[in-house]
Short mmCIF file of C-alpha atoms in Angstrom, two decimals:
data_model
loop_
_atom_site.label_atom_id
_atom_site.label_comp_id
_atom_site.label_asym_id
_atom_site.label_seq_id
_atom_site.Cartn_x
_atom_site.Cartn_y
_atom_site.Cartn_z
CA UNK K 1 0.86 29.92 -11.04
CA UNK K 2 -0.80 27.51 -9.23
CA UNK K 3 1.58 24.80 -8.37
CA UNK K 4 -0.88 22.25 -6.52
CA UNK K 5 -1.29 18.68 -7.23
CA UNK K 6 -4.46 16.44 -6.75
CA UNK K 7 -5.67 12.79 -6.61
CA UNK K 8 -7.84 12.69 -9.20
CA UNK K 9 -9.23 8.67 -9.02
CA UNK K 10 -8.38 5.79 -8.22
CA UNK K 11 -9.53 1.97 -8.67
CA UNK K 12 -7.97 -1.01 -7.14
CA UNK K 13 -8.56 -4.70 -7.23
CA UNK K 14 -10.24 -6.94 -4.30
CA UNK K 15 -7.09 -7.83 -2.28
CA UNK K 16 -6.90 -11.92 -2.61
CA UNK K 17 -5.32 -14.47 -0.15
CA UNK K 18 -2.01 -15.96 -0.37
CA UNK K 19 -2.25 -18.54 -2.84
CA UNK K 20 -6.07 -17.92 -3.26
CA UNK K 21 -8.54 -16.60 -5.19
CA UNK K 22 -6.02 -14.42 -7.71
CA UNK K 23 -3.10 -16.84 -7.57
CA UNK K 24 -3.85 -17.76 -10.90
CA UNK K 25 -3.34 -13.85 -12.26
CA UNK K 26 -0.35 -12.10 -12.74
CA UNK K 27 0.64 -8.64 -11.41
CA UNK K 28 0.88 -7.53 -14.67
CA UNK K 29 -2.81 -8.36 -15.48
CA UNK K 30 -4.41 -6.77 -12.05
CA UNK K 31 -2.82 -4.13 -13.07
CA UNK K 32 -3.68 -3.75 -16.89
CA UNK K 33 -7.42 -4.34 -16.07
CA UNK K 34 -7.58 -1.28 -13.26
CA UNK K 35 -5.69 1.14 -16.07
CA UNK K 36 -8.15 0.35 -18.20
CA UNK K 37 -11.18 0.71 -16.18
CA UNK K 38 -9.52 4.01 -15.19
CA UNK K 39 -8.80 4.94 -19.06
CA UNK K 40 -12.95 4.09 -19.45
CA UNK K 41 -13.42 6.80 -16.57
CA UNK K 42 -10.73 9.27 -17.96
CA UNK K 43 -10.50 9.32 -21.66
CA UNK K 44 -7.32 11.25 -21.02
CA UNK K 45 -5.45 8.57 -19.33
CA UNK K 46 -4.54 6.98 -22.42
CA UNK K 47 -2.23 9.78 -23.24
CA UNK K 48 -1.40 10.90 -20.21
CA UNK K 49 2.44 12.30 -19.55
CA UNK K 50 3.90 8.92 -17.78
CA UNK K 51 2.94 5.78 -15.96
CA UNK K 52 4.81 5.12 -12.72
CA UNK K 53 4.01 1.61 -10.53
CA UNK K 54 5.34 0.17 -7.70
CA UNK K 55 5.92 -3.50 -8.25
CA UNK K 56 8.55 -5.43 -5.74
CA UNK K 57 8.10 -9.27 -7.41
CA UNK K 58 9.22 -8.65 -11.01
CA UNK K 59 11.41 -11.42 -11.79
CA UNK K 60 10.42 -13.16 -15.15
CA UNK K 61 7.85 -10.65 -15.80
CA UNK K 62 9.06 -8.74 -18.47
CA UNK K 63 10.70 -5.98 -19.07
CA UNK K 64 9.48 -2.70 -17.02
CA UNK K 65 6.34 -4.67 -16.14
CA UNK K 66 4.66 -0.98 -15.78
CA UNK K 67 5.37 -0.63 -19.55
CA UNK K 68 3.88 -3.94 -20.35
CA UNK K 69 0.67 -3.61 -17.94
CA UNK K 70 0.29 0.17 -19.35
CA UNK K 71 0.50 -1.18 -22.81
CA UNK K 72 -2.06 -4.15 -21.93
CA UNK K 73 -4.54 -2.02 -20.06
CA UNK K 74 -4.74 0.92 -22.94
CA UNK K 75 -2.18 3.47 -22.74
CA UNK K 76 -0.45 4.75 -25.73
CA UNK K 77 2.82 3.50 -26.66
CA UNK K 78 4.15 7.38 -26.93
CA UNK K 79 3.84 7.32 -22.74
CA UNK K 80 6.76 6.35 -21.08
CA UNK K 81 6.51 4.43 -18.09
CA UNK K 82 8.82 3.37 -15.19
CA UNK K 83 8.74 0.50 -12.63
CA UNK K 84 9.68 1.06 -8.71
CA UNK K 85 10.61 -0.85 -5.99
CA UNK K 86 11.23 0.88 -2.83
CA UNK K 87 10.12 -2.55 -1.56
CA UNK K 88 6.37 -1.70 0.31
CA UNK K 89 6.81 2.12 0.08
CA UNK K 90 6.56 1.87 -3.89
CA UNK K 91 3.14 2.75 -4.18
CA UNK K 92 3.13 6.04 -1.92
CA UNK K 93 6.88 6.89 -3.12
CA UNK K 94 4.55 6.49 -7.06
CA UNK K 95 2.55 9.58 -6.09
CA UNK K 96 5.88 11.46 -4.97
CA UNK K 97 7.46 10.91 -8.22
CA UNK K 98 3.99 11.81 -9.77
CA UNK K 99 3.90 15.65 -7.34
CA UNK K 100 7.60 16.22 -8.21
CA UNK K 101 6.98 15.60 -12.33
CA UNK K 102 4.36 17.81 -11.85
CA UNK K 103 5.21 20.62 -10.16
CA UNK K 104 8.61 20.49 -12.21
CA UNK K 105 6.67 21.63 -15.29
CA UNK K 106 7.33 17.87 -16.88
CA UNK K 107 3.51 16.98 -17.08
CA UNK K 108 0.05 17.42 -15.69
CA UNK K 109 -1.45 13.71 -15.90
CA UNK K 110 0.42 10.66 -14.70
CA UNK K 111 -1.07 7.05 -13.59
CA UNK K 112 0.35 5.79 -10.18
CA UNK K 113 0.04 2.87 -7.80
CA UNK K 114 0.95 -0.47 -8.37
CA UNK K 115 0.50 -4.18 -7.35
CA UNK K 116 1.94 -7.64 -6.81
CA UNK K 117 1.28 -11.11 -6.69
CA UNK K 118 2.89 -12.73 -3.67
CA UNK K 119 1.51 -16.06 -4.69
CA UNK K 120 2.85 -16.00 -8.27
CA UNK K 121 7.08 -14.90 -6.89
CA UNK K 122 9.08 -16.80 -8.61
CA UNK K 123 11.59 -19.36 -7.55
CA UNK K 124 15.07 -18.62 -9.18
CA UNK K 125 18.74 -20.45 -9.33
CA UNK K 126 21.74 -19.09 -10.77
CA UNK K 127 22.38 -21.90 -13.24
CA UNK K 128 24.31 -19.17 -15.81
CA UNK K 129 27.29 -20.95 -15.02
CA UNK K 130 26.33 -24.89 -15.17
CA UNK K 131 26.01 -27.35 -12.47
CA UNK K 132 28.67 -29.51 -12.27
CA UNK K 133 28.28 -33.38 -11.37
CA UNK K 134 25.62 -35.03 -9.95
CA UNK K 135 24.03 -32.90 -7.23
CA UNK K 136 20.87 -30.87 -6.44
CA UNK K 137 19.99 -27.38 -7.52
CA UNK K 138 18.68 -25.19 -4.52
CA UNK K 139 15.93 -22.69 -5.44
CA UNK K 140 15.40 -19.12 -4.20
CA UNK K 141 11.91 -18.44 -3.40
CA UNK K 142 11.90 -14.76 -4.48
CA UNK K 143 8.69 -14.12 -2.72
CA UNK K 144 10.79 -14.44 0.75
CA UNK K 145 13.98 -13.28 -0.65
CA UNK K 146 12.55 -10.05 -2.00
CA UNK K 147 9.31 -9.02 -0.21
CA UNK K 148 10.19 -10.23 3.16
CA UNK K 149 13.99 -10.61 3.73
CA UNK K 150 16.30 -8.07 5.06
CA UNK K 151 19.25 -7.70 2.86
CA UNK K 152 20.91 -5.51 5.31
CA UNK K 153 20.49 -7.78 8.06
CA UNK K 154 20.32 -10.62 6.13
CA UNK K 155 17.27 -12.10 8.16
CA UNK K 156 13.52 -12.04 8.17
CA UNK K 157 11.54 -8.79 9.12
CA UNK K 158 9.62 -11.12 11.45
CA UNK K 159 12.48 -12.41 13.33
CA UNK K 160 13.87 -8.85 13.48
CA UNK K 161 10.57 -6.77 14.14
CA UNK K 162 9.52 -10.09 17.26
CA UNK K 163 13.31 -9.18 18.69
CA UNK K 164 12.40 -5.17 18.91
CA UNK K 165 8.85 -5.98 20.28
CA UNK K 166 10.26 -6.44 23.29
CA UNK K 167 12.56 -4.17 23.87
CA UNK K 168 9.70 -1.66 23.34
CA UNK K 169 7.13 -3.58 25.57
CA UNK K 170 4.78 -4.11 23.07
CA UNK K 171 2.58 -6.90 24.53
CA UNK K 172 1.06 -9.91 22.84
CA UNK K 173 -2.40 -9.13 24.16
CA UNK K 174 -2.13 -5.32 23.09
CA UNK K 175 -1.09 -6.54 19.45
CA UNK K 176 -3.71 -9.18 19.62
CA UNK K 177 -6.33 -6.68 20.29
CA UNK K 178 -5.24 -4.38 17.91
CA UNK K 179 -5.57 -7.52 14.89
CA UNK K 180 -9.06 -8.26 16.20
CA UNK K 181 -10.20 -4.61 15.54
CA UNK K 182 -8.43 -4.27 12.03
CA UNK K 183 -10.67 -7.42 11.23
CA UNK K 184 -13.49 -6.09 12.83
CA UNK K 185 -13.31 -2.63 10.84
CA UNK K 186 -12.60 -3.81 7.69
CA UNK K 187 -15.96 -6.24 8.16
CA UNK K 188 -17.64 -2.80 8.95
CA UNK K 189 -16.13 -0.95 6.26
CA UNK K 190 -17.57 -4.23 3.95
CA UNK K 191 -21.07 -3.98 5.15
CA UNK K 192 -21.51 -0.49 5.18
CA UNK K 193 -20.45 -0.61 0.95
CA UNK K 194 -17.67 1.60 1.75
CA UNK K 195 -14.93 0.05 -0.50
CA UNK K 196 -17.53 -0.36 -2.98
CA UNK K 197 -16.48 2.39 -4.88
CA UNK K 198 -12.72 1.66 -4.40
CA UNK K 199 -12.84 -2.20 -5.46
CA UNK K 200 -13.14 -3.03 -9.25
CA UNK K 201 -15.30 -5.99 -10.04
CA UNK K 202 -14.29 -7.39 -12.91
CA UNK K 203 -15.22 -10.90 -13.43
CA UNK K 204 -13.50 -11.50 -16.95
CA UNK K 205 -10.34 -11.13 -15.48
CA UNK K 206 -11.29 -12.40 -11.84
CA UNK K 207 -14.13 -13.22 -9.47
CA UNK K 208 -13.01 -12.31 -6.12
CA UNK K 209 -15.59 -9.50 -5.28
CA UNK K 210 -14.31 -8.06 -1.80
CA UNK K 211 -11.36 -8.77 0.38
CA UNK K 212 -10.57 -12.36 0.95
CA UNK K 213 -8.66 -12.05 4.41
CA UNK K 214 -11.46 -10.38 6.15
CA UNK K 215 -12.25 -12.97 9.03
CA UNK K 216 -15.40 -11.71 10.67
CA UNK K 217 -15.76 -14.65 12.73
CA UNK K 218 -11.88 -13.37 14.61
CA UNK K 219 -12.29 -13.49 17.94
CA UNK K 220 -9.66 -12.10 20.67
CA UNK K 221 -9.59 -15.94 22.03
CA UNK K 222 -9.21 -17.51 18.81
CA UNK K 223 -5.80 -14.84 18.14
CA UNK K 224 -4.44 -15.33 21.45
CA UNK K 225 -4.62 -19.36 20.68
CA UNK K 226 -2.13 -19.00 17.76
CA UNK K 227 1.24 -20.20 17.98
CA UNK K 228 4.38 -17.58 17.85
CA UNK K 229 5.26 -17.23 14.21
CA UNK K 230 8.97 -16.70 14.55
CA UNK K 231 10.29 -17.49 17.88
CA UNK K 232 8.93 -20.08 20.66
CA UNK K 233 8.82 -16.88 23.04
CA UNK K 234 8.11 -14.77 20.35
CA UNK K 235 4.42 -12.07 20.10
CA UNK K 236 4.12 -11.87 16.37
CA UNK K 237 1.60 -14.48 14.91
CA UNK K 238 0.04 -14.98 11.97
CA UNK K 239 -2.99 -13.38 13.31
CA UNK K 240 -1.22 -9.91 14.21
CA UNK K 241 0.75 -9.28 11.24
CA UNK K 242 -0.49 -8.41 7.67
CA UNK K 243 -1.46 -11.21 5.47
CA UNK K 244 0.42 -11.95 1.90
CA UNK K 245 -1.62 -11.37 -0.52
CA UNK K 246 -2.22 -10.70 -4.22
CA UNK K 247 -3.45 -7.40 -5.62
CA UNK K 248 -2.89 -3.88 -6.78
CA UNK K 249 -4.16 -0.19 -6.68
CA UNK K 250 -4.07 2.30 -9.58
CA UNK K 251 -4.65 6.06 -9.34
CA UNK K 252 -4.31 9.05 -11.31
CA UNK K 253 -2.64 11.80 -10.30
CA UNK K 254 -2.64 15.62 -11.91
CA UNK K 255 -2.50 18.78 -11.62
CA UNK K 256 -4.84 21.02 -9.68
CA UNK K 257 -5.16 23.44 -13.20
CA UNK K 258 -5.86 20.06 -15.13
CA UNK K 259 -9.16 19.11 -12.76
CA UNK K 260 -10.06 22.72 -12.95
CA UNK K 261 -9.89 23.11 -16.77
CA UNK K 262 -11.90 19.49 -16.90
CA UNK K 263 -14.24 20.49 -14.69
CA UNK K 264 -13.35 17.92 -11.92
CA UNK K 265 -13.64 17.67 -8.43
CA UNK K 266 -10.56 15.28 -7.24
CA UNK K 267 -10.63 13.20 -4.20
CA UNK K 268 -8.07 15.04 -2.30
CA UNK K 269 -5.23 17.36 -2.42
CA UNK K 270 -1.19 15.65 -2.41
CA UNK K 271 -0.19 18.28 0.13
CA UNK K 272 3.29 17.07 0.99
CA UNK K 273 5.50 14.26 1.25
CA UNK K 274 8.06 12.75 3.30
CA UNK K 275 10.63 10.17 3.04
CA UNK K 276 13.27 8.56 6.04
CA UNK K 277 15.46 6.16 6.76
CA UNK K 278 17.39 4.90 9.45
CA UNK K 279 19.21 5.00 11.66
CA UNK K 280 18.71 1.28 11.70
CA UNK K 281 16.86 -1.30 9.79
CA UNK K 282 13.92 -1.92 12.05
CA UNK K 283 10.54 -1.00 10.58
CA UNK K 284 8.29 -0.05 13.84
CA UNK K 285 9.15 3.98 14.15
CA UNK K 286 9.53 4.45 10.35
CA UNK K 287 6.34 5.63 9.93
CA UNK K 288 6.33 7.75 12.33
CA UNK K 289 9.19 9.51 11.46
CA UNK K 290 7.91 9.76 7.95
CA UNK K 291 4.54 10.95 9.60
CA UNK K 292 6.96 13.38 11.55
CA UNK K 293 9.13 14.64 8.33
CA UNK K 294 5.45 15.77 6.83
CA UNK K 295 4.24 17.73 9.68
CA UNK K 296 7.42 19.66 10.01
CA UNK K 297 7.90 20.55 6.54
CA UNK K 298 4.08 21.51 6.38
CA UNK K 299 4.11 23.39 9.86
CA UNK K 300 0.91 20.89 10.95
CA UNK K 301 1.12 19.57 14.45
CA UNK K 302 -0.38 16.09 15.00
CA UNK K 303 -3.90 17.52 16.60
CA UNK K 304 -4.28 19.06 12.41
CA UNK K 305 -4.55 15.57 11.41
CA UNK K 306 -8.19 13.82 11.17
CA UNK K 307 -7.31 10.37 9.89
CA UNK K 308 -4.19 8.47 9.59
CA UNK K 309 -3.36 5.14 7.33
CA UNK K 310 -0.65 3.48 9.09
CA UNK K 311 0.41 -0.26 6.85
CA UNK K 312 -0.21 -2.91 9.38
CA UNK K 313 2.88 -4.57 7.87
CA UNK K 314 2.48 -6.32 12.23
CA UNK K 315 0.18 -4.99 14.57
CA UNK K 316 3.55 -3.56 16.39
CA UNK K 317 4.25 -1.17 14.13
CA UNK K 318 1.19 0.61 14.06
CA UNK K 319 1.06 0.55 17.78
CA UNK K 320 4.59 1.47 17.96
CA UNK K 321 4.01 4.56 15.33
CA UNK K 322 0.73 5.54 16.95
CA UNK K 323 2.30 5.16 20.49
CA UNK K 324 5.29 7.32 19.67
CA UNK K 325 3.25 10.60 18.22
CA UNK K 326 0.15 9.92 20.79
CA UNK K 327 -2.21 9.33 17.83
CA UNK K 328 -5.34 7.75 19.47
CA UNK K 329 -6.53 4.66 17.66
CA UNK K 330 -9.87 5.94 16.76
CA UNK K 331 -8.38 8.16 14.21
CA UNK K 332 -6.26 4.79 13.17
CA UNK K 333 -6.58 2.74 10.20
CA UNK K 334 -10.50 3.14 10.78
CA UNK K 335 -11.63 0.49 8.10
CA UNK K 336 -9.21 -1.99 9.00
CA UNK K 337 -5.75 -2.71 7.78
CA UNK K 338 -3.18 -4.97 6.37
CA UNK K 339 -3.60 -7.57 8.68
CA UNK K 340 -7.53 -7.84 7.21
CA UNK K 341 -7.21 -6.73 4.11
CA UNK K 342 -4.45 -7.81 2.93
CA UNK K 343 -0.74 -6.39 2.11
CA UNK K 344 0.44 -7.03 -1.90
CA UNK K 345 3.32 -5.16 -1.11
CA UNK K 346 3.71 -2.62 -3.45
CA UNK K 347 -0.05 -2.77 -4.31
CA UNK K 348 -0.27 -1.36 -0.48
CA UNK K 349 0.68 1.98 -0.63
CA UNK K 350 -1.94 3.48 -2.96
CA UNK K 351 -4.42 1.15 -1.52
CA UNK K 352 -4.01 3.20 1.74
CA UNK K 353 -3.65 6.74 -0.17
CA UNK K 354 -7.10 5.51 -1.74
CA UNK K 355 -8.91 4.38 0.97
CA UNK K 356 -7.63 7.54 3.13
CA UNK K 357 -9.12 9.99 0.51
CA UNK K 358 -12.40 8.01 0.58
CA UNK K 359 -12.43 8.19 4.12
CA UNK K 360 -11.94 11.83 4.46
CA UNK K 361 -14.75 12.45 2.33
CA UNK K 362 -16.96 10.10 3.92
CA UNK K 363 -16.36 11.70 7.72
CA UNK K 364 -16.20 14.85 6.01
CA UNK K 365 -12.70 15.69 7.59
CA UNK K 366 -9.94 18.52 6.24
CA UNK K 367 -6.57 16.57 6.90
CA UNK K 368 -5.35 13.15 6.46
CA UNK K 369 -2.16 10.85 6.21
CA UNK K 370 -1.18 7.57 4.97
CA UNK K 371 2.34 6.30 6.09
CA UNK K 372 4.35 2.94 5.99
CA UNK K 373 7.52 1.41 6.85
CA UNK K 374 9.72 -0.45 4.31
CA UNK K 375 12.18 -3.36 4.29
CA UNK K 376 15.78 -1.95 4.99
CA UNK K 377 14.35 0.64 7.88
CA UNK K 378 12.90 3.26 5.69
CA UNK K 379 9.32 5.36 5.99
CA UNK K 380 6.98 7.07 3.62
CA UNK K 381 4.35 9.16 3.82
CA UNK K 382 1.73 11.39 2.11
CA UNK K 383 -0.79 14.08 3.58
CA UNK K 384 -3.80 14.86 1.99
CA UNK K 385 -6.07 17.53 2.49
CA UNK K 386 -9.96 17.59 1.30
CA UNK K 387 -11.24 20.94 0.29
CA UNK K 388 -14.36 21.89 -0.07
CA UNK K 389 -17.47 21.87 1.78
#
């Protein structure tokens, strides 16, 4: 029987600023609107064997918000769905889930991805228990707390992942360079239509047509002029690491006898998968030992591999990743990354599964993998393969 597994589509929003254009629109609703447009291009969908999203922010969202933006965006209310956080890995560790279900026998058809609104976290008290006298009620703001706080550690991924720059000698003016060609990619990738057929326009449910980070007017003087972000002798700025942002990325994921009996040609083949952790909580070698993990269980070497998707959660980590398995840059994130783009946590992962496929296709290249780091120390990654002429 043939037990293979394919991307079949896949839709996501444009990714917005922090506190910008999509502020106004919750997770939930990005995400309704893509299942829908994806129902409209797959009848199927709407009865498809199980919805699986990523979402990190749910606090006062609603129950399962993947039930609730499933429900919203079309899907019948006989599909069960399930909401995952695995923090930024969510939306890779979506289409996992999806392979296993699949190749378990539990289902052929099952929408993945997910998104988040950074700018809509909310900010939460324990007040269960009353506040006593006269005094003031301190807030958490769960968008820090968690999407960018180490539990483990209990400290900031910037603090920590500024601290292991150094130790391994990643420079300021390598990191710097690396930021000004993710922004000058993505403006590539822009003008040359290429996420046109990723990014959902929608203007009932928002206007934002493309990516709002994308500064093409970056220049390697104007990033080297920004302040340290987390230490006065720090190299992480706001300029080298990803941008918070708002958005999400929807897919559909099904068997390889399911596009065959439909009489569709899928973007790529889910080949294999790989998740790590450890042996510590720092992010910048995750990926690369998730990249690793796939290329030994699959018997591919590193020279097999066409493109690779690395999340630009900082510039450091994809240099770090890259610099570890000798991957040169110009098979690297080639339309840009997180740090133009954008990074709505667990909107990320598919965006980079998505955008990978696309690519492949578009360079006409067999192999390809997207891989990321999450908060706690963990990696994730997926290889695709494109078949066909």
């Amino acid at each position: 029987m043939n037990n293979d597994v394919v991307l079949l589509d896949g839709l996501r929003t444009p990714f917005g600023r922090f506190k910008g254009a999509l502020a106004p629109i919750e997770s939930r609703t990005l995400n309704a609107a893509l299942i829908k447009a994806l129902i409209g291009r797959n009848p199927d969908v709407e009865h498809c064997d199980g919805v699986i999203l990523g979402q990190v922010l749910q606090g006062g969202l609603g129950q399962n918000p993947a039930r609730l933006a499933a429900a919203e965006g079309g899907v019948s209310l006989s599909v069960p769905a399930i909401t995952l956080n695995n923090v930024c890995l969510a939306g890779l560790a979506s289409v996992a889930d999806a392979k296993r279900r699949i190749q378990c026998g539990e289902g052929e058809l099952y929408v993945v991805g997910g998104g988040d609104s950074m700018s809509r976290g909310r900010h939460a008290a324990v007040l269960r228990e009353g506040v006593a006298g006269l005094k003031p009620v301190n807030l958490i703001d769960t968008t820090q707390s968690d999407g960018l706080w180490c539990g483990i550690q209990d400290a900031g991924m910037g603090p920590l992942s500024d601290e292991l720059n150094a130790k391994l000698n990643i420079s300021r003016d390598d990191q710097d360079a690396f930021a000004l060609q993710s922004h000058q990619r993505a403006a590539a990738a822009q003008d040359s239509g290429f996420f046109g057929d990723e990014i959902y326009l929608n203007p009932e449910v928002y206007e934002l047509e493309s990516d709002e980070g994308v500064r093409r007017n970056s220049s390697l003087e104007g990033l080297q002029r920004l302040k340290p972000a987390f230490s006065t002798d720090g190299s992480l700025t706001a300029g080298n690491s990803s941008q918070m942002s708002d958005g999400a990325a929807i897919g559909v994921v099904a068997s390889a006898e399911y596009a065959r009996r439909h009489e569709r040609t899928p973007l790529a083949y889910v080949v294999e998968t790989a998740q790590t952790a450890g042996p510590d909580t720092s992010l910048h070698l995750r990926p690369a030992d998730a990249i690793s993990a796939v290329l030994k269980k699959t018997g591919l070497s590193v020279d097999d591999i066409d493109l690779f998707e690395i999340n630009e959660a900082f510039a450091s980590v994809a240099l770090a990743s890259a610099r570890k398995l000798s991957l040169p840059l110009d098979k690297v994130n080639v339309n840009g990354g997180a740090i133009a783009i954008g990074h709505p946590l667990g909107g990320s992962g598919f965006r980079l599964l998505l955008t990978l496929a696309r690519a492949l296709e578009r360079n006409k290249k067999r192999f390809g993998i997207a891989a990321m780091c999450g908060g706690g120390g963990q990696g994730f990654a997926v290889l695709l393969e494109r078949r066909g002429s």
